[in-house]
Amino acid sequence: MIDMAEQLPAAPAPVAALRAAGVSVWLDDLSRERLRSGNLQELIDTKGIVGVTTNPSIFQAALAEGEAYTEQLSDLAAQGKDVDEVVFALTTDDVREACDLFAPIFEATDGVDGRVSIEVDPRLAQDAEQTAVVARQLSDAVDRPQVYIKIPATEAGLPAITQTLAAGISVNVTLIFSLERYRAVMNAFVEGIEQALAAGKDISRIHSVASFFVSRVDTEVDARLEAIGSDEALALRGKAGVANARLAYQAYEEVFSTPRWQRLQGEGGRPQRPLWASTGVKNPDYPDTLYVTELVAANTVNTMPEKTLDATIDHGEITGDQVTDRYAEAAEVLDALDRLGISYTAVTDQLETEGVDKFEKAWGELLDGVRAELDKVASR
């Protein structure tokens, strides 16, 4: 593991403490306005972020605000590009520019950080072959070693994850909610690295993170607990998300200590790091740094909305590893939910379906917004 506390520039004390504990702090947002105004560089320099994640919702919000994309939209329209081609060009240009900003961090951490993620069209979430095709197209278009291609962890996405990694492309696996699916994701990752090695690729250059979503689990489970309404049920509110993530880390430790993985590690393989996503706290009754301070563990990433980043810098109390000695406590939370009749599988299945639907909707809104802009250009 890279000692980030030594490799990277100074950061605010809580972020420095996270680094020292092995946690990479990434920003869960990207826009051309952040890039062109210097805001993203400022966050790198003053708040200690070492990577960025994006998703269709983030891009939709970015393109809906301001005039930052107007000039390029006009140019692309003049070239006769259709709406899908325009979205592809706009988003890959933003990610490429962000990659260039993070290049010094990428070099300082031997490729561990300095990463920027871009997601395949979420409408392809159930089409493995086309997902793999688009993943390669995105990687080729961005043309930077820092890029992560985001692939949803649907059942259909698993072979696309393996295929993309086998081609030597680094992958951010997104929308993971259940421990069972997470184990399948890690297996898909290991298979991809095995295939890359067999094909003669330098596997030390292939990186991956597995994005395990946290706050959405609490939102759904809390609603079910409140519907039950007993004292026992209400006492479990706000505990499921952290418990689920801690058990995911336990699974990570198990998988990446097997002889199968140790053989690959001996050939230069890098383990797939757990990434805590959806870490903005949605319930105002909970501490606004809950999914940061309670999920400190070595070799992880925490990707935060700026509001959560600011809260962490302002009053986050980082007290070292909060995960590896709390597996029994985490398992008891899930057992208690089961005793109350709350089905873990039903919750995680629902969250995966909703997650894909949400990204598809955002993608549709993004396409509609770009189409409207192209129509404006055409009518001038």
Short mmCIF file of C-alpha atoms in Angstrom, two decimals:
data_model
loop_
_atom_site.label_atom_id
_atom_site.label_comp_id
_atom_site.label_asym_id
_atom_site.label_seq_id
_atom_site.Cartn_x
_atom_site.Cartn_y
_atom_site.Cartn_z
CA MET A 1 0.00 0.00 0.00
CA ILE A 2 1.29 3.46 -0.91
CA ASP A 3 1.95 5.68 2.11
CA MET A 4 -0.23 8.55 0.98
CA ALA A 5 0.65 10.67 4.00
CA GLU A 6 4.20 10.91 2.65
CA GLN A 7 3.54 10.90 -1.10
CA LEU A 8 0.97 13.69 -1.35
CA PRO A 9 0.86 17.41 -0.55
CA ALA A 10 -0.36 18.60 2.84
CA ALA A 11 -4.09 18.35 3.52
CA PRO A 12 -6.48 19.52 6.26
CA ALA A 13 -5.97 17.53 9.44
CA PRO A 14 -8.98 15.18 9.10
CA VAL A 15 -8.09 14.36 5.47
CA ALA A 16 -4.47 13.84 6.48
CA ALA A 17 -5.68 11.47 9.20
CA LEU A 18 -7.73 9.54 6.65
CA ARG A 19 -4.70 9.28 4.37
CA ALA A 20 -2.57 8.02 7.23
CA ALA A 21 -5.19 5.33 7.88
CA GLY A 22 -5.07 4.28 4.21
CA VAL A 23 -8.23 6.04 2.99
CA SER A 24 -8.20 7.94 -0.32
CA VAL A 25 -10.58 10.91 -0.41
CA TRP A 26 -12.23 11.44 -3.79
CA LEU A 27 -14.82 14.02 -4.81
CA ASP A 28 -18.14 12.71 -6.07
CA ASP A 29 -18.71 15.48 -8.62
CA LEU A 30 -17.32 16.91 -11.85
CA SER A 31 -18.37 19.72 -14.14
CA ARG A 32 -16.76 21.90 -16.77
CA GLU A 33 -17.40 24.88 -14.51
CA ARG A 34 -15.30 23.24 -11.78
CA LEU A 35 -12.56 22.60 -14.33
CA ARG A 36 -12.49 25.99 -16.05
CA SER A 37 -12.92 28.12 -12.93
CA GLY A 38 -10.01 26.45 -11.17
CA ASN A 39 -12.29 25.09 -8.46
CA LEU A 40 -11.25 21.48 -8.95
CA GLN A 41 -7.56 22.39 -8.80
CA GLU A 42 -8.27 24.37 -5.64
CA LEU A 43 -9.91 21.34 -4.03
CA ILE A 44 -6.84 19.27 -4.91
CA ASP A 45 -4.50 21.90 -3.48
CA THR A 46 -6.43 22.89 -0.35
CA LYS A 47 -8.80 20.07 0.60
CA GLY A 48 -6.74 17.02 -0.20
CA ILE A 49 -8.89 15.23 -2.77
CA VAL A 50 -6.98 12.69 -4.84
CA GLY A 51 -9.63 11.55 -7.34
CA VAL A 52 -13.06 12.19 -8.81
CA THR A 53 -16.09 10.04 -9.55
CA THR A 54 -18.89 10.89 -11.94
CA ASN A 55 -22.19 9.30 -12.91
CA PRO A 56 -25.05 10.13 -15.28
CA SER A 57 -26.83 12.19 -12.62
CA ILE A 58 -23.73 14.33 -12.08
CA PHE A 59 -23.24 14.96 -15.80
CA GLN A 60 -26.93 15.74 -16.26
CA ALA A 61 -26.76 18.36 -13.51
CA ALA A 62 -23.54 19.83 -14.91
CA LEU A 63 -24.89 20.24 -18.43
CA ALA A 64 -28.18 21.67 -17.19
CA GLU A 65 -26.48 24.61 -15.46
CA GLY A 66 -24.79 27.62 -16.99
CA GLU A 67 -23.20 28.16 -20.38
CA ALA A 68 -19.97 26.21 -20.00
CA TYR A 69 -20.88 23.74 -22.74
CA THR A 70 -22.54 26.12 -25.21
CA GLU A 71 -19.55 26.74 -27.46
CA GLN A 72 -18.66 23.06 -27.84
CA LEU A 73 -22.32 22.19 -28.39
CA SER A 74 -22.43 24.64 -31.28
CA ASP A 75 -19.24 23.23 -32.79
CA LEU A 76 -20.48 19.66 -32.54
CA ALA A 77 -23.83 20.62 -34.03
CA ALA A 78 -22.03 22.25 -36.96
CA GLN A 79 -20.21 18.95 -37.51
CA GLY A 80 -23.57 17.15 -37.77
CA LYS A 81 -23.10 15.09 -34.61
CA ASP A 82 -26.19 13.41 -33.19
CA VAL A 83 -27.21 13.64 -29.54
CA ASP A 84 -25.40 10.47 -28.42
CA GLU A 85 -22.19 11.57 -30.13
CA VAL A 86 -22.45 14.99 -28.51
CA VAL A 87 -22.90 13.55 -25.01
CA PHE A 88 -19.97 11.21 -25.61
CA ALA A 89 -17.75 14.11 -26.69
CA LEU A 90 -18.76 16.45 -23.86
CA THR A 91 -18.32 13.92 -21.09
CA THR A 92 -15.07 12.39 -22.32
CA ASP A 93 -13.58 15.86 -22.78
CA ASP A 94 -14.39 16.76 -19.16
CA VAL A 95 -12.93 13.51 -17.88
CA ARG A 96 -9.77 13.89 -19.97
CA GLU A 97 -9.23 17.41 -18.64
CA ALA A 98 -9.75 16.21 -15.07
CA CYS A 99 -7.31 13.36 -15.64
CA ASP A 100 -4.67 15.89 -16.65
CA LEU A 101 -5.22 17.84 -13.43
CA PHE A 102 -4.71 14.69 -11.39
CA ALA A 103 -1.64 13.51 -13.32
CA PRO A 104 0.85 14.57 -10.58
CA ILE A 105 -1.12 12.60 -7.97
CA PHE A 106 -1.32 9.62 -10.31
CA GLU A 107 2.46 9.66 -10.65
CA ALA A 108 3.12 10.25 -6.94
CA THR A 109 0.97 7.28 -5.91
CA ASP A 110 2.11 4.87 -8.62
CA GLY A 111 -1.33 4.90 -10.22
CA VAL A 112 -3.28 4.16 -7.05
CA ASP A 113 -4.92 7.60 -6.98
CA GLY A 114 -5.26 10.55 -9.30
CA ARG A 115 -8.19 8.68 -10.83
CA VAL A 116 -11.26 9.97 -12.69
CA SER A 117 -14.26 7.73 -13.42
CA ILE A 118 -16.67 7.81 -16.34
CA GLU A 119 -19.67 5.51 -16.64
CA VAL A 120 -20.89 3.51 -19.60
CA ASP A 121 -24.36 4.38 -20.87
CA PRO A 122 -26.61 2.97 -18.10
CA ARG A 123 -29.13 1.80 -20.70
CA LEU A 124 -26.62 -0.99 -21.39
CA ALA A 125 -26.66 -2.31 -17.81
CA GLN A 126 -28.24 -5.59 -18.92
CA ASP A 127 -26.12 -6.00 -22.08
CA ALA A 128 -22.67 -7.36 -21.27
CA GLU A 129 -21.26 -7.39 -24.79
CA GLN A 130 -22.24 -3.84 -25.63
CA THR A 131 -21.10 -2.63 -22.21
CA ALA A 132 -17.64 -4.03 -22.92
CA VAL A 133 -17.62 -2.40 -26.37
CA VAL A 134 -18.55 1.02 -24.97
CA ALA A 135 -16.06 0.64 -22.10
CA ARG A 136 -13.26 0.30 -24.65
CA GLN A 137 -14.60 3.24 -26.67
CA LEU A 138 -14.63 5.44 -23.56
CA SER A 139 -11.14 4.37 -22.58
CA ASP A 140 -9.82 5.06 -26.08
CA ALA A 141 -11.56 8.44 -26.26
CA VAL A 142 -10.30 9.70 -22.89
CA ASP A 143 -6.87 8.27 -23.70
CA ARG A 144 -5.39 8.76 -20.24
CA PRO A 145 -4.03 6.08 -17.91
CA GLN A 146 -5.84 7.73 -14.99
CA VAL A 147 -9.33 6.91 -16.26
CA TYR A 148 -11.59 4.36 -14.61
CA ILE A 149 -14.49 3.01 -16.66
CA LYS A 150 -17.55 2.58 -14.47
CA ILE A 151 -19.60 -0.57 -15.07
CA PRO A 152 -22.73 -1.30 -13.00
CA ALA A 153 -22.60 -4.46 -10.91
CA THR A 154 -25.71 -5.99 -12.42
CA GLU A 155 -25.63 -9.72 -13.03
CA ALA A 156 -25.25 -8.99 -16.74
CA GLY A 157 -22.43 -6.57 -15.98
CA LEU A 158 -20.18 -9.21 -14.39
CA PRO A 159 -18.82 -10.68 -17.67
CA ALA A 160 -18.33 -7.15 -19.01
CA ILE A 161 -16.21 -6.35 -15.95
CA THR A 162 -14.04 -9.40 -16.59
CA GLN A 163 -13.75 -8.69 -20.30
CA THR A 164 -12.82 -5.04 -19.78
CA LEU A 165 -10.16 -5.81 -17.19
CA ALA A 166 -8.78 -8.60 -19.37
CA ALA A 167 -8.28 -5.99 -22.10
CA GLY A 168 -6.07 -4.02 -19.71
CA ILE A 169 -8.64 -1.31 -18.92
CA SER A 170 -9.04 -0.18 -15.30
CA VAL A 171 -12.60 -0.48 -13.95
CA ASN A 172 -14.72 1.14 -11.26
CA VAL A 173 -17.52 -1.33 -10.53
CA THR A 174 -20.53 0.68 -9.38
CA LEU A 175 -23.95 0.17 -7.78
CA ILE A 176 -22.97 -2.63 -5.40
CA PHE A 177 -25.42 -3.17 -2.57
CA SER A 178 -25.33 -6.82 -1.49
CA LEU A 179 -22.53 -8.93 -0.08
CA GLU A 180 -23.38 -11.77 -2.47
CA ARG A 181 -23.08 -9.50 -5.50
CA TYR A 182 -19.88 -7.99 -4.10
CA ARG A 183 -18.30 -11.43 -3.90
CA ALA A 184 -19.34 -12.03 -7.51
CA VAL A 185 -17.76 -8.69 -8.47
CA MET A 186 -14.48 -9.63 -6.80
CA ASN A 187 -14.53 -12.96 -8.62
CA ALA A 188 -15.16 -11.18 -11.92
CA PHE A 189 -12.20 -8.91 -11.13
CA VAL A 190 -9.85 -11.79 -10.33
CA GLU A 191 -10.92 -13.61 -13.49
CA GLY A 192 -10.19 -10.48 -15.51
CA ILE A 193 -6.72 -10.14 -14.04
CA GLU A 194 -6.05 -13.84 -14.66
CA GLN A 195 -7.04 -13.45 -18.29
CA ALA A 196 -4.94 -10.29 -18.67
CA LEU A 197 -1.92 -12.10 -17.25
CA ALA A 198 -2.47 -15.06 -19.58
CA ALA A 199 -2.58 -12.62 -22.50
CA GLY A 200 0.80 -11.22 -21.52
CA LYS A 201 -0.40 -7.88 -20.17
CA ASP A 202 1.38 -6.01 -17.40
CA ILE A 203 -1.20 -6.54 -14.66
CA SER A 204 0.52 -4.07 -12.34
CA ARG A 205 -0.97 -1.33 -14.53
CA ILE A 206 -4.56 -2.59 -14.21
CA HIS A 207 -6.41 -1.08 -11.27
CA SER A 208 -9.97 -1.40 -9.99
CA VAL A 209 -12.28 -0.21 -7.24
CA ALA A 210 -15.59 -1.72 -6.18
CA SER A 211 -18.14 0.96 -5.27
CA PHE A 212 -20.25 -0.24 -2.36
CA PHE A 213 -23.20 2.10 -1.78
CA VAL A 214 -23.91 3.03 1.82
CA SER A 215 -26.52 5.70 2.60
CA ARG A 216 -29.16 4.29 0.27
CA VAL A 217 -29.18 1.12 2.36
CA ASP A 218 -30.07 3.11 5.46
CA THR A 219 -32.74 5.09 3.63
CA GLU A 220 -34.56 1.94 2.57
CA VAL A 221 -34.03 -0.06 5.75
CA ASP A 222 -35.00 2.86 7.99
CA ALA A 223 -38.30 3.24 6.14
CA ARG A 224 -39.05 -0.43 6.83
CA LEU A 225 -38.02 -0.11 10.47
CA GLU A 226 -40.26 2.91 10.94
CA ALA A 227 -43.14 1.01 9.39
CA ILE A 228 -42.67 -1.67 12.07
CA GLY A 229 -42.45 1.03 14.72
CA SER A 230 -41.39 -1.03 17.74
CA ASP A 231 -38.67 0.14 20.10
CA GLU A 232 -36.45 -2.69 18.88
CA ALA A 233 -36.97 -1.66 15.27
CA LEU A 234 -36.43 2.05 15.84
CA ALA A 235 -33.19 1.36 17.73
CA LEU A 236 -31.72 -0.13 14.54
CA ARG A 237 -32.18 2.99 12.41
CA GLY A 238 -29.01 4.31 10.82
CA LYS A 239 -27.03 1.12 11.41
CA ALA A 240 -27.61 -1.06 8.36
CA GLY A 241 -25.52 0.92 5.87
CA VAL A 242 -22.36 0.92 7.98
CA ALA A 243 -22.85 -2.71 9.02
CA ASN A 244 -23.26 -3.80 5.41
CA ALA A 245 -20.10 -1.94 4.38
CA ARG A 246 -18.08 -3.40 7.26
CA LEU A 247 -19.08 -6.92 6.23
CA ALA A 248 -18.11 -6.06 2.67
CA TYR A 249 -14.62 -5.20 3.92
CA GLN A 250 -14.50 -8.54 5.72
CA ALA A 251 -15.27 -10.23 2.38
CA TYR A 252 -12.56 -8.12 0.72
CA GLU A 253 -9.99 -9.28 3.28
CA GLU A 254 -10.98 -12.90 2.72
CA VAL A 255 -10.83 -12.81 -1.09
CA PHE A 256 -7.54 -10.94 -1.29
CA SER A 257 -5.76 -13.27 1.10
CA THR A 258 -6.48 -16.46 -0.89
CA PRO A 259 -3.74 -18.42 -2.68
CA ARG A 260 -5.51 -17.63 -5.95
CA TRP A 261 -5.01 -13.91 -5.43
CA GLN A 262 -1.56 -14.23 -3.87
CA ARG A 263 -0.33 -15.85 -7.08
CA LEU A 264 -1.56 -12.85 -9.07
CA GLN A 265 -0.14 -10.44 -6.54
CA GLY A 266 3.21 -12.14 -6.99
CA GLU A 267 2.96 -11.25 -10.67
CA GLY A 268 2.32 -7.59 -9.85
CA GLY A 269 -1.47 -7.66 -9.46
CA ARG A 270 -3.11 -4.83 -7.51
CA PRO A 271 -6.08 -5.72 -5.29
CA GLN A 272 -9.45 -4.21 -6.12
CA ARG A 273 -9.99 -1.56 -3.43
CA PRO A 274 -13.38 -1.16 -1.72
CA LEU A 275 -14.87 2.28 -2.41
CA TRP A 276 -17.54 3.72 -0.13
CA ALA A 277 -20.06 5.53 -2.35
CA SER A 278 -23.29 7.32 -1.54
CA THR A 279 -21.64 8.74 1.57
CA GLY A 280 -23.69 11.91 1.80
CA VAL A 281 -25.92 11.57 4.88
CA LYS A 282 -29.58 11.83 3.89
CA ASN A 283 -31.14 11.82 7.35
CA PRO A 284 -30.48 15.11 9.22
CA ASP A 285 -30.80 13.27 12.53
CA TYR A 286 -27.53 11.44 11.85
CA PRO A 287 -24.02 12.90 12.08
CA ASP A 288 -23.15 14.40 8.71
CA THR A 289 -19.80 12.58 8.71
CA LEU A 290 -21.29 9.19 9.66
CA TYR A 291 -20.22 7.35 6.50
CA VAL A 292 -16.69 8.76 6.74
CA THR A 293 -15.71 8.39 10.38
CA GLU A 294 -17.34 4.97 10.80
CA LEU A 295 -15.80 3.40 7.68
CA VAL A 296 -12.10 4.09 8.13
CA ALA A 297 -10.07 1.10 6.95
CA ALA A 298 -6.83 0.57 5.09
CA ASN A 299 -6.74 0.47 1.29
CA THR A 300 -10.19 2.00 0.79
CA VAL A 301 -11.62 4.99 -1.06
CA ASN A 302 -14.32 7.31 0.24
CA THR A 303 -15.91 9.35 -2.55
CA MET A 304 -17.78 12.30 -1.07
CA PRO A 305 -20.09 15.07 -2.19
CA GLU A 306 -18.42 18.41 -1.49
CA LYS A 307 -20.82 19.04 1.41
CA THR A 308 -19.62 15.86 3.13
CA LEU A 309 -16.00 16.72 2.39
CA ASP A 310 -16.45 20.14 3.99
CA ALA A 311 -18.16 18.63 7.04
CA THR A 312 -15.32 16.15 7.43
CA ILE A 313 -12.72 18.92 7.25
CA ASP A 314 -14.68 21.09 9.67
CA HIS A 315 -15.47 18.60 12.42
CA GLY A 316 -14.72 15.02 11.34
CA GLU A 317 -13.09 13.00 14.10
CA ILE A 318 -10.85 10.36 12.55
CA THR A 319 -9.78 7.82 15.16
CA GLY A 320 -8.23 5.08 13.06
CA ASP A 321 -9.63 1.78 11.82
CA GLN A 322 -13.34 1.53 12.60
CA VAL A 323 -14.01 -1.61 10.56
CA THR A 324 -11.83 -4.66 11.07
CA ASP A 325 -12.60 -5.34 14.74
CA ARG A 326 -16.35 -4.81 14.34
CA TYR A 327 -17.44 -7.64 12.06
CA ALA A 328 -19.42 -9.46 14.77
CA GLU A 329 -21.24 -6.25 15.66
CA ALA A 330 -22.06 -5.68 11.99
CA ALA A 331 -23.33 -9.23 11.51
CA GLU A 332 -25.59 -8.83 14.53
CA VAL A 333 -27.22 -5.76 12.96
CA LEU A 334 -28.16 -7.75 9.85
CA ASP A 335 -29.32 -10.67 12.01
CA ALA A 336 -31.53 -8.33 14.05
CA LEU A 337 -33.10 -6.97 10.87
CA ASP A 338 -33.80 -10.50 9.71
CA ARG A 339 -35.48 -11.33 13.02
CA LEU A 340 -37.77 -8.35 12.47
CA GLY A 341 -38.76 -9.72 9.07
CA ILE A 342 -36.73 -7.28 6.97
CA SER A 343 -35.33 -9.25 4.06
CA TYR A 344 -31.76 -8.28 3.23
CA THR A 345 -32.11 -9.72 -0.28
CA ALA A 346 -35.35 -7.85 -0.94
CA VAL A 347 -33.74 -4.57 0.16
CA THR A 348 -30.58 -4.96 -1.91
CA ASP A 349 -32.43 -6.22 -4.99
CA GLN A 350 -34.74 -3.21 -4.81
CA LEU A 351 -31.84 -0.81 -4.39
CA GLU A 352 -30.01 -2.22 -7.41
CA THR A 353 -33.12 -1.91 -9.59
CA GLU A 354 -33.75 1.64 -8.36
CA GLY A 355 -30.10 2.57 -8.85
CA VAL A 356 -30.07 1.47 -12.49
CA ASP A 357 -33.43 3.17 -13.07
CA LYS A 358 -32.17 6.40 -11.52
CA PHE A 359 -29.11 6.50 -13.75
CA GLU A 360 -31.18 5.62 -16.83
CA LYS A 361 -33.57 8.47 -16.01
CA ALA A 362 -30.69 10.90 -15.53
CA TRP A 363 -29.17 9.75 -18.82
CA GLY A 364 -32.49 10.33 -20.55
CA GLU A 365 -32.70 13.83 -19.07
CA LEU A 366 -29.12 14.46 -20.20
CA LEU A 367 -29.98 13.41 -23.74
CA ASP A 368 -33.15 15.53 -23.70
CA GLY A 369 -31.21 18.56 -22.50
CA VAL A 370 -28.55 18.18 -25.16
CA ARG A 371 -31.21 17.59 -27.82
CA ALA A 372 -32.92 20.83 -26.79
CA GLU A 373 -29.62 22.72 -27.01
CA LEU A 374 -28.92 21.26 -30.46
CA ASP A 375 -32.38 22.35 -31.58
CA LYS A 376 -31.64 25.88 -30.39
CA VAL A 377 -28.40 25.94 -32.35
CA ALA A 378 -30.13 24.62 -35.46
CA SER A 379 -32.81 27.33 -35.31
CA ARG A 380 -30.34 30.23 -35.18
#
